[in-house]
CSV table of C-alpha atoms and ligand atoms in Angstrom, one decimal:
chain,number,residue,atom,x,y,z
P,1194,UNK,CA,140.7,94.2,129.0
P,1195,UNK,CA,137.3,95.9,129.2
P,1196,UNK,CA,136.2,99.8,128.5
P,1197,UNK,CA,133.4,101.1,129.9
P,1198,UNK,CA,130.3,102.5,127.8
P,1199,UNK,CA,130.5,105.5,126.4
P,1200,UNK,CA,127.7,108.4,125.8
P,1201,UNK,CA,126.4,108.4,122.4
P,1202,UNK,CA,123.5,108.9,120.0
P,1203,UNK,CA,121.0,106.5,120.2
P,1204,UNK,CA,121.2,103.4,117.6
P,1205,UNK,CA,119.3,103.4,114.4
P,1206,UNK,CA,115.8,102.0,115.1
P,1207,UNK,CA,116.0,100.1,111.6
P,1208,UNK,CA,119.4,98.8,111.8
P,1209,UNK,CA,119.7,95.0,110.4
P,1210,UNK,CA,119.9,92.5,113.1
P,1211,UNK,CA,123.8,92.4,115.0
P,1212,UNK,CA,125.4,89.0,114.5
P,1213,UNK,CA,129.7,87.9,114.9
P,1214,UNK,CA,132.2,88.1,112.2
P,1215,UNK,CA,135.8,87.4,111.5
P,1216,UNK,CA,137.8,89.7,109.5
P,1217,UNK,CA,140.8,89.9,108.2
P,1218,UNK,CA,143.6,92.1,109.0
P,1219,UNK,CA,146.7,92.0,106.6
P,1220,UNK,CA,150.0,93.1,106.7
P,1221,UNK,CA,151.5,95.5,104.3
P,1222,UNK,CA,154.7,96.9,102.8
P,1223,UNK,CA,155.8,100.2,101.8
P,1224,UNK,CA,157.6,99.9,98.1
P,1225,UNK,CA,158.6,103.2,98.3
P,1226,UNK,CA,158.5,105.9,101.5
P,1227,UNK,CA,159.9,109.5,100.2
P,1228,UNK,CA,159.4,112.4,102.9
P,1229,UNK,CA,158.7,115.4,101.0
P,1230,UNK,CA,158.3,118.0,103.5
P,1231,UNK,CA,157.2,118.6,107.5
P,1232,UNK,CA,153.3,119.7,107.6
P,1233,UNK,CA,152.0,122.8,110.0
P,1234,UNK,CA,150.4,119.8,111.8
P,1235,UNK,CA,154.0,118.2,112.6
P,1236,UNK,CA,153.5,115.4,110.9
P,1237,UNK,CA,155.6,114.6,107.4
P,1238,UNK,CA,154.2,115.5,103.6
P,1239,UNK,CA,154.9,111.8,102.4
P,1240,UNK,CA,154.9,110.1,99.0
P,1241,UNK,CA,154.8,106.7,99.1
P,1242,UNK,CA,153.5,103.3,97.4
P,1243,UNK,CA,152.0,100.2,99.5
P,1244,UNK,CA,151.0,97.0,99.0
P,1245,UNK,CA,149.4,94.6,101.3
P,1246,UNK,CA,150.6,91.1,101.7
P,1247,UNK,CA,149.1,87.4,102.6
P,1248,UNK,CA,150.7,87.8,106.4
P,1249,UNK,CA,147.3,89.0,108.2
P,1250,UNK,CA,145.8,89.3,111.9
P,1251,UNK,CA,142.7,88.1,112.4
P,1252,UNK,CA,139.5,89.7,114.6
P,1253,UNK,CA,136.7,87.2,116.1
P,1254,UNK,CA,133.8,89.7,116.7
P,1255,UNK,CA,131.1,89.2,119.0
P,1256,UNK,CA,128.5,92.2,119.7
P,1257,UNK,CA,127.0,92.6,122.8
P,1258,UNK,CA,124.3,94.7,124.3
P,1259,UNK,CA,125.7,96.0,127.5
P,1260,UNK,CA,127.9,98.6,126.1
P,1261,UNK,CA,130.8,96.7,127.1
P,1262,UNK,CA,134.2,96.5,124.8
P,1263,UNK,CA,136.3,93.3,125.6
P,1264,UNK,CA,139.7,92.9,123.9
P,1265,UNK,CA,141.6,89.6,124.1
P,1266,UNK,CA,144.9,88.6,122.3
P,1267,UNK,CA,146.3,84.9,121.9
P,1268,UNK,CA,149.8,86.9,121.9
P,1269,UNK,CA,150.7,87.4,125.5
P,1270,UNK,CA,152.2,90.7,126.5
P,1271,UNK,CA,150.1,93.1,123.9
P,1272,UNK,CA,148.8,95.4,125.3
P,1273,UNK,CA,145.1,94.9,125.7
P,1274,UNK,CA,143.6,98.5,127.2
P,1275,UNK,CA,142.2,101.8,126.1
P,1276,UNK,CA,145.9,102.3,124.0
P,1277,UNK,CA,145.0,99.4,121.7
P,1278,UNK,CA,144.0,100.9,118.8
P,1279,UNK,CA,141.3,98.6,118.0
P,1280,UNK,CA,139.3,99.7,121.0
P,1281,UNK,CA,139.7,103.2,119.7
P,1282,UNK,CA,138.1,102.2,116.8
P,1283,UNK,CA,135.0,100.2,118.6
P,1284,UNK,CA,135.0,104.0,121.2
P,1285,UNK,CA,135.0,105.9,117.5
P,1286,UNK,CA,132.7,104.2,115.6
P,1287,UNK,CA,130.1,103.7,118.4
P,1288,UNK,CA,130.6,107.1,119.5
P,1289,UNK,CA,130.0,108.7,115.5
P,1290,UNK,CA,127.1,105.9,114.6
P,1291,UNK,CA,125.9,104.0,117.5
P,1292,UNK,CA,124.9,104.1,121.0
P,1293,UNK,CA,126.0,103.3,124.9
P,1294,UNK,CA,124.7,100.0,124.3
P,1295,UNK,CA,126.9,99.2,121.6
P,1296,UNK,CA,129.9,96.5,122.6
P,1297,UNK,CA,131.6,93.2,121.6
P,1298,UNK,CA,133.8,90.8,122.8
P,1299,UNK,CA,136.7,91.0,120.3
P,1300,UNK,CA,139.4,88.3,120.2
P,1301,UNK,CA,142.7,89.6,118.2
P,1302,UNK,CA,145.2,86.2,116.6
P,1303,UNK,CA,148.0,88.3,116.5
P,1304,UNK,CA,150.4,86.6,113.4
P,1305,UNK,CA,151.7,89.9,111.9
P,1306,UNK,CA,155.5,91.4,114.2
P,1307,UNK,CA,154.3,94.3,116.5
P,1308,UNK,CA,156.4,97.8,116.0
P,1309,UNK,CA,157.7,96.2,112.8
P,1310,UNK,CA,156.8,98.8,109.9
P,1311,UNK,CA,154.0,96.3,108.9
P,1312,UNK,CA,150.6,98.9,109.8
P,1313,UNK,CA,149.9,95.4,112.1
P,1314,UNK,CA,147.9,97.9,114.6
P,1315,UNK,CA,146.7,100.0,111.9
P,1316,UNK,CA,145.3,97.2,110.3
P,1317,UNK,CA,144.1,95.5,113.1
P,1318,UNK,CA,142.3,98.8,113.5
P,1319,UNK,CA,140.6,98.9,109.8
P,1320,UNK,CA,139.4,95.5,110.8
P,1321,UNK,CA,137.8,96.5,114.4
P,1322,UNK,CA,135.9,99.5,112.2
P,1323,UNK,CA,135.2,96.9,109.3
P,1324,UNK,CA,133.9,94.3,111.6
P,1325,UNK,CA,131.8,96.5,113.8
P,1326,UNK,CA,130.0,98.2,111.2
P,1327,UNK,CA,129.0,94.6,110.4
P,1328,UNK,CA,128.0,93.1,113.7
P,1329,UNK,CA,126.5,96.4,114.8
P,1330,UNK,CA,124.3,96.2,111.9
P,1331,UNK,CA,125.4,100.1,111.2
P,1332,UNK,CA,126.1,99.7,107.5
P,1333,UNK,CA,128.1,102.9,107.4
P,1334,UNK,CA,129.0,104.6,103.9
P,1335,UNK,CA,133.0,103.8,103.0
P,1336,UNK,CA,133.7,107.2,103.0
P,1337,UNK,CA,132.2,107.8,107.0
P,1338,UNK,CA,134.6,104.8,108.0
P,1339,UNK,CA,137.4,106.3,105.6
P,1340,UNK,CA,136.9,109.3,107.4
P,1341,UNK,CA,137.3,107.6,110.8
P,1342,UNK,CA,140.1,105.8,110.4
P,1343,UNK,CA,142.3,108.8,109.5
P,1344,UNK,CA,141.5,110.3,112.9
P,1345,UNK,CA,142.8,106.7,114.4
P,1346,UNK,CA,145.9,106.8,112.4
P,1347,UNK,CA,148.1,107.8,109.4
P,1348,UNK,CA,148.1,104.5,107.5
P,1349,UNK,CA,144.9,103.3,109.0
P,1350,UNK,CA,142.7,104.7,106.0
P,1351,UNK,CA,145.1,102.4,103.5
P,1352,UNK,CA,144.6,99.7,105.2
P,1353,UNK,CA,141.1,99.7,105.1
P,1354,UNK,CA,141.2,99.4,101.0
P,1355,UNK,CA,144.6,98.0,100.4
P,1356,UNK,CA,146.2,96.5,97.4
P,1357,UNK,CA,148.4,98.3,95.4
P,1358,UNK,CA,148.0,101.9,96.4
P,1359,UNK,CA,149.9,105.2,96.1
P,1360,UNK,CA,149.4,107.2,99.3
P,1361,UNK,CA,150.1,110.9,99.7
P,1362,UNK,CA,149.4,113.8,102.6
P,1363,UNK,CA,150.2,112.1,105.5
P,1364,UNK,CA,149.4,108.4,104.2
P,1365,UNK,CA,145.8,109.3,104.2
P,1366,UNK,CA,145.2,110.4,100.7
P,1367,UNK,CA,145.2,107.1,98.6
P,1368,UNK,CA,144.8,106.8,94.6
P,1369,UNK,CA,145.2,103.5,93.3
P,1370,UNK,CA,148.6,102.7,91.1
P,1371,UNK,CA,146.3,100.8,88.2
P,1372,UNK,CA,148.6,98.0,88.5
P,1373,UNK,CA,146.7,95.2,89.7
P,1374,UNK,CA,148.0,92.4,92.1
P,1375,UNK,CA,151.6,91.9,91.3
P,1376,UNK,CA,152.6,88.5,91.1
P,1377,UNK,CA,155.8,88.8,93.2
P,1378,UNK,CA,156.9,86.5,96.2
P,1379,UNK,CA,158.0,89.0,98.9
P,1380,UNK,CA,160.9,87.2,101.7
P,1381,UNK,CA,160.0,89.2,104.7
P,1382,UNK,CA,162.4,89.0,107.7
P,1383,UNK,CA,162.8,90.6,111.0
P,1384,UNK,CA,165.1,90.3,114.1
P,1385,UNK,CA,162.6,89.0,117.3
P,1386,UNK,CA,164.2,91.7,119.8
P,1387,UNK,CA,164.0,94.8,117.4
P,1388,UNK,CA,161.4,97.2,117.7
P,1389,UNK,CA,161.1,100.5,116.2
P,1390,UNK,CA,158.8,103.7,117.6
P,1391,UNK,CA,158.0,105.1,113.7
P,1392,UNK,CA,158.1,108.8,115.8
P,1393,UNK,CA,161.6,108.2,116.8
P,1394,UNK,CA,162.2,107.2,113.4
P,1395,UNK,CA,161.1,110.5,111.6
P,1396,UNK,CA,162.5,112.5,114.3
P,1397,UNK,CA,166.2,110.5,113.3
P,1398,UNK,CA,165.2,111.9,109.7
P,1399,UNK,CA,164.4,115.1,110.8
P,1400,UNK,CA,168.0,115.8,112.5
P,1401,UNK,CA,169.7,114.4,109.7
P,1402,UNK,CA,167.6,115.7,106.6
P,1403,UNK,CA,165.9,118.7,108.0
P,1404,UNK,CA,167.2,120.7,104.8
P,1405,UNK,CA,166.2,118.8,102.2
P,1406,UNK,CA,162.6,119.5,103.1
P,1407,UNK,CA,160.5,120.7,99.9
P,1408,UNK,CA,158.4,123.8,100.7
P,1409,UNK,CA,156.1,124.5,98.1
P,1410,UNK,CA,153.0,122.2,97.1
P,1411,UNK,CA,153.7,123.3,93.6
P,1412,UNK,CA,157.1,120.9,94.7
P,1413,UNK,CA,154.9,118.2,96.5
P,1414,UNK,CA,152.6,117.9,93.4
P,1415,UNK,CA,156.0,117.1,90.9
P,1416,UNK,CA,157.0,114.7,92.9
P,1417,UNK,CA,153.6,112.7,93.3
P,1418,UNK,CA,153.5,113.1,89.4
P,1419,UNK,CA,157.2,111.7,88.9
P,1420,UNK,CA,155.9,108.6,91.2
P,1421,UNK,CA,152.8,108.2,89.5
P,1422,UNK,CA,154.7,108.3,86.0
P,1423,UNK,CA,158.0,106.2,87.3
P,1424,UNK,CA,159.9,103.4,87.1
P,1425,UNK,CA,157.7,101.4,90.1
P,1426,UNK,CA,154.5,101.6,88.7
P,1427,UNK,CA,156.0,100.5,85.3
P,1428,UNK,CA,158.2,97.5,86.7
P,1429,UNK,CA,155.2,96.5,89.0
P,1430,UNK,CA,152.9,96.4,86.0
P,1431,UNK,CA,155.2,94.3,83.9
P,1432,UNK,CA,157.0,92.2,86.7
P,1433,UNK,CA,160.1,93.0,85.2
P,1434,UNK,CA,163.3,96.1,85.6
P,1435,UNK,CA,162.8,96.7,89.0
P,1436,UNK,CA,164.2,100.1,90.1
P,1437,UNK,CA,166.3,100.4,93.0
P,1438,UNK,CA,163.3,100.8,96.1
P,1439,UNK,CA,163.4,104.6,97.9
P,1440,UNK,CA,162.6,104.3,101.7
P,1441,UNK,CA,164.1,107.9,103.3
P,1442,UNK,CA,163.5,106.4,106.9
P,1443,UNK,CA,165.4,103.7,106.1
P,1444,UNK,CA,169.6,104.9,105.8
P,1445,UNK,CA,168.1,106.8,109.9
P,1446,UNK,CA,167.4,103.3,111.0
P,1447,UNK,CA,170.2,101.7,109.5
P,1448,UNK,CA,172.3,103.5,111.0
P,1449,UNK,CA,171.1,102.7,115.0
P,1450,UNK,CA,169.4,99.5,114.3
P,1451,UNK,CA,172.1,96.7,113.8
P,1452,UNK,CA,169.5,94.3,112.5
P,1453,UNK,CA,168.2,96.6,109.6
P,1454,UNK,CA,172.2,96.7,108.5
P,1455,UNK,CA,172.7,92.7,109.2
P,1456,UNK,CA,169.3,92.1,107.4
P,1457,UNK,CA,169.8,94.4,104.4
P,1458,UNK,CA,173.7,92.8,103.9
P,1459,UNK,CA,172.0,89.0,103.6
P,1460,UNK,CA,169.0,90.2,101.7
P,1461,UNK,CA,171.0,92.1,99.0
P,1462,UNK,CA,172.7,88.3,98.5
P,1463,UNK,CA,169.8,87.2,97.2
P,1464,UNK,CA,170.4,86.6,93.4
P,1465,UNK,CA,167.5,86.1,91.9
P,1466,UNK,CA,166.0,89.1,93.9
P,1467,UNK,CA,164.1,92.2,91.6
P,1468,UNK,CA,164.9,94.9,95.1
P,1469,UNK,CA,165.2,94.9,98.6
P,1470,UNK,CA,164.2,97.1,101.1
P,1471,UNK,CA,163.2,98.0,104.9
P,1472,UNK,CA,159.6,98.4,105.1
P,1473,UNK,CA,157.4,101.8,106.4
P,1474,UNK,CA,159.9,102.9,109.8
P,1475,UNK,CA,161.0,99.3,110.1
P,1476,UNK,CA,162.4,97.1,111.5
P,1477,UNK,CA,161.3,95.1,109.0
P,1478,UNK,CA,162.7,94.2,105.7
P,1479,UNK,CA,161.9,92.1,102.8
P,1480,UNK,CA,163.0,91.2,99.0
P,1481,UNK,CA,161.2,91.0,96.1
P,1482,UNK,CA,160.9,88.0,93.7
P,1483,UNK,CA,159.3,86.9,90.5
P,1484,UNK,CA,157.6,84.6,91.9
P,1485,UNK,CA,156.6,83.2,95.3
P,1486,UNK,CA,158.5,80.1,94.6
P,1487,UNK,CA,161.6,82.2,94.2
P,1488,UNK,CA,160.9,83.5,97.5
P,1489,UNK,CA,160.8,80.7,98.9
P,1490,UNK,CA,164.1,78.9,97.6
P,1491,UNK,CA,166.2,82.2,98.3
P,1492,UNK,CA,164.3,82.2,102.0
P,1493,UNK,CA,165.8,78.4,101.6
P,1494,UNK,CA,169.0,79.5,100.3
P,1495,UNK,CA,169.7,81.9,103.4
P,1496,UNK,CA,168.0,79.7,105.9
P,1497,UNK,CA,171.5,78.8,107.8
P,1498,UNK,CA,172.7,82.7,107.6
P,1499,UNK,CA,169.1,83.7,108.8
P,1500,UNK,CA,168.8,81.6,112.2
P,1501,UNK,CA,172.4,82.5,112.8
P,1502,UNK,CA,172.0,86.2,112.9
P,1503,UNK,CA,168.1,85.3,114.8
P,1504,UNK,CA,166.2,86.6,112.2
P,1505,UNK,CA,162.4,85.3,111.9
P,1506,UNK,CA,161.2,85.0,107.9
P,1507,UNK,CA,157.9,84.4,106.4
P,1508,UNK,CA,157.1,84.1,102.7
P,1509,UNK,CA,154.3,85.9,101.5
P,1510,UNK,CA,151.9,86.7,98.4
P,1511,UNK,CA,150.7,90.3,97.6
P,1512,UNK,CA,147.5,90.7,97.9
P,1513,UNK,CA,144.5,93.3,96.3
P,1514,UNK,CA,142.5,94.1,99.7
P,1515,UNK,CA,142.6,95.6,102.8
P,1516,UNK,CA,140.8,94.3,106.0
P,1517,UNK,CA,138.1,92.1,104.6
P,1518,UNK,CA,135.0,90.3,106.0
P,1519,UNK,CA,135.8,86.6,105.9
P,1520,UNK,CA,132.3,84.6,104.7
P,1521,UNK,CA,130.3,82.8,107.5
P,1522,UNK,CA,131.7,79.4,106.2
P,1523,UNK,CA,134.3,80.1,107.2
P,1524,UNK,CA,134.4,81.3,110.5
B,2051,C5P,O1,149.6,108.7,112.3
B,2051,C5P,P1,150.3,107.8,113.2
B,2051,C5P,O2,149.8,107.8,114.6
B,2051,C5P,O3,150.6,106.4,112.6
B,2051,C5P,O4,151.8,108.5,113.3
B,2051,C5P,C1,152.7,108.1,114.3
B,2051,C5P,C2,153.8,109.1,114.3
B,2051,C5P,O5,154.7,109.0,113.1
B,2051,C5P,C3,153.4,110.5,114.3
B,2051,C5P,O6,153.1,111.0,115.7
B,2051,C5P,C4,154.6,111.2,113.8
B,2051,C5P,O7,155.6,111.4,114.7
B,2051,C5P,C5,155.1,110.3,112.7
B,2051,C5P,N1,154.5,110.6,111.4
B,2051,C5P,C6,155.0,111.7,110.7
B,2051,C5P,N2,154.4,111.9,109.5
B,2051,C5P,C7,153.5,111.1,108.9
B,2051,C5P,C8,153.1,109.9,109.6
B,2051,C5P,C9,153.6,109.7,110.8
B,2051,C5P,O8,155.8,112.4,111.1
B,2051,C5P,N3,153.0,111.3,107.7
């Protein structure tokens, strides 16, 4: 689908010369989601800990010098236009840095479940600001493109840096949990025909939780404190005494979505797993392991009970980064 050029600054006379790049645009989890309060902006005062995993799109970037933007997807039926939010980060980051004559033909291989609590097009959209500033030549600080991708999207700015991250505000704020890369093995799973709008899915917490809502940010700050200092940060460290995984969206979705319940029930079977949860608004849900291996024979173990109920799985590795530039070798 193509967008038209937009008005914008000229280019920078000295920018380095604009060649194509792939990047990499991974998938991530949320190991804990806790709604502390609803913001004067409408959107939710969140404290939560991500991770990104080894489940990533990928974005074949080619500039061009008409101004055109040209988004194509291997996955038929995404939608390809203005929505997509990795052409609203070609229309920002052109619009902040560039000029009219900025465009690319970008090709999305779509591997990571759309609508699934996974940050696929948030990710997808770190990558499109990621891979630009590349083939654009534009060289833009971190903190210009940090800056741009929380205008884009509430998780957008994590997925940019990834790893193991706490993320406060609305997702935006990020400190890094000092952990390193966990070695788990993570079972993911999801149901092919469930989709979840993440607005429906704090509005479901809003009508049910409304009144637990803390006010004060003297509140706000003792909770981010009690995350920063708990259990989490201390079993992900040491691999070991995993607490039980908080997700406030996730008893909402639960409770409507009949493949979260299924999923959770056959997950939670799992012997050998450290926790099991449903990931950002879901639909998704995964368990953790020790290992990957582990993963792999309990995504064994369940195989039978999994393609009964129609669940797709993937085993996957966490991983320290977010969208990443992959090396010319090997494009
Ligand atoms: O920021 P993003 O576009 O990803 O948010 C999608 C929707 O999720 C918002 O419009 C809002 O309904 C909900 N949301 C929220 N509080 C947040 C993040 C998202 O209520 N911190």
């Amino acid at each position: 689908m193509a967008e038209a050029p937009a008005s914008a600054p000229a280019s920078p006379a000295d920018a380095p010369a604009r060649q194509g790049c792939t990047v990499r645009a991974p998938a991530k989890i949320n190991l804990h989601l806790e709604v502390l309060g609803l913001r004067p902006d409408g959107f939710h005062e969140l404290a939560m800990v991500m991770q990104t995993l080894d489940l990533a799109d990928r974005l074949r970037i080619r500039p061009r010098s008409d101004g055109m933007l040209q988004l194509r997807c291997d996955r038929p039926g995404l939608p390809t236009g203005a929505d997509n939010l990795i052409l609203q980060a070609a229309q920002a980051l052109r619009q902040r840095c560039g000029g009219p004559a900025l465009g690319a033909d970008i090709e999305l291989e779509k591997r990571i479940p759309v609508g699934a609590g996974l940050a696929g097009g948030s990710s997808d959209a770190a990558a499109a600001l990621v891979g630009l500033d590349a083939a654009w030549g534009l060289q833009r600080p971190a903190e210009e493109l940090l800056e741009l991708a929380a205008a884009l999207g509430s998780d957008v700015p994590y997925c940019l840096v990834g790893g193991t991250r706490l993320c406060f505000g609305r997702g935006e704020v990020l400190e890094d949990a000092g952990v390193g890369v966990p070695p788990l093995g993570v079972l993911l799973i999801k149901h092919p025909d469930a989709q979840v709008s993440t607005p429906w899915a704090y509005r479901r917490f809003r009508d049910l939780r409304e009144d637990y809502y803390l006010q004060a940010e003297a509140d706000f700050e003792r909770r981010r404190e009690a995350l920063r200092r708990g259990a989490l940060l201390r079993a992900l460290a040491s691999g070991t005494a995993f607490p039980p995984l908080r997700n406030d969206l996730q008893q909402p979705v639960a409770a409507e979505v009949e493949s979260v319940a299924t999923g959770l029930t056959l997950l939670g079977r799992c012997q050998q797993a450290l926790a099991v949860a449903m990931s950002g608004s879901g639909p998704s849900l995964y368990a953790l392991f020790p290992t990957p291996e582990q993963a792999g024979r309990a995504r064994g173990e369940l195989a039978g009970e999994l393609a009964a109920a129609g669940f797709e799985s993937w085993c996957c590795r966490c991983t320290g980064s977010g969208a990443t530039l992959e090396p010319p070798e090997d494009r």
